[in-house]
PDB file of C-alpha atoms in Angstrom:
ATOM      1  CA  MET A  18     -80.623  24.341  18.636  1.00  0.00           C
ATOM      2  CA  ARG A  19     -78.051  21.853  17.253  1.00  0.00           C
ATOM      3  CA  LYS A  20     -79.651  22.019  13.836  1.00  0.00           C
ATOM      4  CA  ILE A  21     -79.300  25.861  13.749  1.00  0.00           C
ATOM      5  CA  ILE A  22     -75.627  25.625  14.708  1.00  0.00           C
ATOM      6  CA  LEU A  23     -75.011  22.874  12.163  1.00  0.00           C
ATOM      7  CA  GLY A  24     -76.799  24.844   9.407  1.00  0.00           C
ATOM      8  CA  ALA A  25     -74.804  27.984  10.270  1.00  0.00           C
ATOM      9  CA  ALA A  26     -71.593  26.024  10.122  1.00  0.00           C
ATOM     10  CA  ILE A  27     -72.422  24.549   6.756  1.00  0.00           C
ATOM     11  CA  ALA A  28     -73.407  28.025   5.429  1.00  0.00           C
ATOM     12  CA  ALA A  29     -70.178  29.483   6.696  1.00  0.00           C
ATOM     13  CA  ALA A  30     -68.069  26.731   5.097  1.00  0.00           C
ATOM     14  CA  LEU A  31     -69.844  27.085   1.783  1.00  0.00           C
ATOM     15  CA  SER A  32     -69.442  30.891   1.803  1.00  0.00           C
ATOM     16  CA  LEU A  33     -65.721  30.488   2.664  1.00  0.00           C
ATOM     17  CA  HIS A  34     -65.268  28.068  -0.189  1.00  0.00           C
ATOM     18  CA  ILE A  35     -67.055  30.414  -2.671  1.00  0.00           C
ATOM     19  CA  GLY A  36     -64.903  33.323  -1.375  1.00  0.00           C
ATOM     20  CA  LEU A  37     -61.662  31.420  -1.830  1.00  0.00           C
ATOM     21  CA  ALA A  38     -62.680  30.307  -5.334  1.00  0.00           C
ATOM     22  CA  THR A  39     -63.341  33.976  -6.203  1.00  0.00           C
ATOM     23  CA  ALA A  40     -60.087  35.008  -4.761  1.00  0.00           C
ATOM     24  CA  ASP A  41     -58.283  32.412  -6.870  1.00  0.00           C
ATOM     25  CA  GLU A  42     -60.018  33.679 -10.040  1.00  0.00           C
ATOM     26  CA  THR A  43     -59.107  37.329  -9.381  1.00  0.00           C
ATOM     27  CA  ARG A  44     -55.577  36.842  -8.116  1.00  0.00           C
ATOM     28  CA  GLU A  45     -54.031  38.851 -10.901  1.00  0.00           C
ATOM     29  CA  THR A  46     -55.285  41.951 -12.709  1.00  0.00           C
ATOM     30  CA  LEU A  47     -55.418  42.332 -16.458  1.00  0.00           C
ATOM     31  CA  ASP A  48     -51.832  43.589 -16.618  1.00  0.00           C
ATOM     32  CA  GLY A  49     -50.460  40.561 -14.748  1.00  0.00           C
ATOM     33  CA  THR A  50     -49.788  42.264 -11.425  1.00  0.00           C
ATOM     34  CA  PRO A  51     -51.243  40.918  -8.262  1.00  0.00           C
ATOM     35  CA  SER A  52     -54.645  42.316  -7.234  1.00  0.00           C
ATOM     36  CA  ALA A  53     -55.074  44.585  -4.195  1.00  0.00           C
ATOM     37  CA  GLY A  54     -56.771  41.673  -2.402  1.00  0.00           C
ATOM     38  CA  ALA A  55     -53.919  39.341  -3.044  1.00  0.00           C
ATOM     39  CA  MET A  56     -51.471  42.050  -1.730  1.00  0.00           C
ATOM     40  CA  ALA A  57     -53.500  42.665   1.362  1.00  0.00           C
ATOM     41  CA  PHE A  58     -53.800  38.899   2.108  1.00  0.00           C
ATOM     42  CA  ASP A  59     -50.092  38.538   1.625  1.00  0.00           C
ATOM     43  CA  LEU A  60     -49.274  41.456   3.890  1.00  0.00           C
ATOM     44  CA  ILE A  61     -51.803  40.650   6.663  1.00  0.00           C
ATOM     45  CA  LEU A  62     -51.624  36.895   6.814  1.00  0.00           C
ATOM     46  CA  VAL A  63     -48.927  35.214   4.745  1.00  0.00           C
ATOM     47  CA  ARG A  64     -45.928  37.419   5.625  1.00  0.00           C
ATOM     48  CA  PRO A  65     -46.438  37.089   9.387  1.00  0.00           C
ATOM     49  CA  VAL A  66     -46.751  33.380   9.012  1.00  0.00           C
ATOM     50  CA  GLY A  67     -43.572  33.340   7.034  1.00  0.00           C
ATOM     51  CA  LEU A  68     -41.809  35.346   9.680  1.00  0.00           C
ATOM     52  CA  VAL A  69     -42.906  32.864  12.341  1.00  0.00           C
ATOM     53  CA  ALA A  70     -41.685  29.982  10.169  1.00  0.00           C
ATOM     54  CA  THR A  71     -38.331  31.680   9.768  1.00  0.00           C
ATOM     55  CA  VAL A  72     -37.907  32.186  13.533  1.00  0.00           C
ATOM     56  CA  LEU A  73     -39.031  28.576  14.370  1.00  0.00           C
ATOM     57  CA  GLY A  74     -36.752  27.226  11.641  1.00  0.00           C
ATOM     58  CA  ALA A  75     -33.872  29.156  13.073  1.00  0.00           C
ATOM     59  CA  GLY A  76     -34.601  27.710  16.510  1.00  0.00           C
ATOM     60  CA  LEU A  77     -34.791  24.257  15.169  1.00  0.00           C
ATOM     61  CA  PHE A  78     -31.557  24.772  13.219  1.00  0.00           C
ATOM     62  CA  VAL A  79     -29.802  25.772  16.388  1.00  0.00           C
ATOM     63  CA  LEU A  80     -31.249  22.676  18.227  1.00  0.00           C
ATOM     64  CA  GLN A  81     -29.975  20.274  15.523  1.00  0.00           C
ATOM     65  CA  LEU A  82     -26.605  21.917  14.987  1.00  0.00           C
ATOM     66  CA  PRO A  83     -24.769  19.877  17.715  1.00  0.00           C
ATOM     67  CA  LEU A  84     -26.109  16.692  16.271  1.00  0.00           C
ATOM     68  CA  SER A  85     -24.887  17.662  12.793  1.00  0.00           C
ATOM     69  CA  MET A  86     -21.467  18.438  14.197  1.00  0.00           C
ATOM     70  CA  ILE A  87     -21.279  15.176  16.132  1.00  0.00           C
ATOM     71  CA  GLN A  88     -22.128  13.286  12.924  1.00  0.00           C
ATOM     72  CA  GLY A  89     -19.640  15.278  10.906  1.00  0.00           C
ATOM     73  CA  GLU A  90     -22.203  16.523   8.427  1.00  0.00           C
ATOM     74  CA  PRO A  91     -22.057  20.076   7.095  1.00  0.00           C
ATOM     75  CA  PRO A  92     -24.899  22.193   8.395  1.00  0.00           C
ATOM     76  CA  SER A  93     -25.637  23.849   5.055  1.00  0.00           C
ATOM     77  CA  ALA A  94     -28.542  21.599   3.970  1.00  0.00           C
ATOM     78  CA  PRO A  95     -30.545  22.030   7.204  1.00  0.00           C
ATOM     79  CA  ALA A  96     -29.723  25.727   7.254  1.00  0.00           C
ATOM     80  CA  LYS A  97     -31.121  26.143   3.774  1.00  0.00           C
ATOM     81  CA  LYS A  98     -34.281  24.255   4.430  1.00  0.00           C
ATOM     82  CA  LEU A  99     -35.000  25.628   7.892  1.00  0.00           C
ATOM     83  CA  VAL A 100     -33.840  29.222   7.659  1.00  0.00           C
ATOM     84  CA  VAL A 101     -32.946  30.465   4.170  1.00  0.00           C
ATOM     85  CA  GLU A 102     -36.048  29.167   2.261  1.00  0.00           C
ATOM     86  CA  PRO A 103     -38.557  30.594   4.718  1.00  0.00           C
ATOM     87  CA  ALA A 104     -36.640  33.876   4.980  1.00  0.00           C
ATOM     88  CA  GLN A 105     -36.581  34.215   1.158  1.00  0.00           C
ATOM     89  CA  PHE A 106     -40.300  33.459   0.948  1.00  0.00           C
ATOM     90  CA  THR A 107     -40.940  36.065   3.585  1.00  0.00           C
ATOM     91  CA  PHE A 108     -38.609  38.924   2.596  1.00  0.00           C
ATOM     92  CA  SER A 109     -37.444  38.503  -1.012  1.00  0.00           C
ATOM     93  CA  ARG A 110     -40.533  37.958  -3.127  1.00  0.00           C
ATOM     94  CA  PRO A 111     -42.798  40.817  -4.376  1.00  0.00           C
ATOM     95  CA  LEU A 112     -45.982  41.637  -2.376  1.00  0.00           C
ATOM     96  CA  GLY A 113     -48.839  39.547  -3.559  1.00  0.00           C
ATOM     97  CA  VAL A 114     -46.844  36.993  -5.522  1.00  0.00           C
ATOM     98  CA  MET A 115     -47.286  33.501  -3.966  1.00  0.00           C
ATOM     99  CA  GLU A 116     -45.183  31.475  -6.489  1.00  0.00           C
TER     100      GLU A 116
END
């Protein structure tokens, strides 16, 4: 029974690896625009993860804000890294473009 489970896990891992390699090769169409698969992957998986990262970053920013004020440091650098960059990645870039 363990051999069957191990074999199935190895087969699944190999097929996932092949699928990812194929997705990387067909990321853009001939005219340079993202493929439909890349757009769907971005819409279904990457954008929600970016939204969660933005919300968590905002929460962490609020938690560290009193420490920054006590130390006398401007909160602009943590705000940029924790809130602005994830928000720009989530909302500002074209659909399917991961750069």
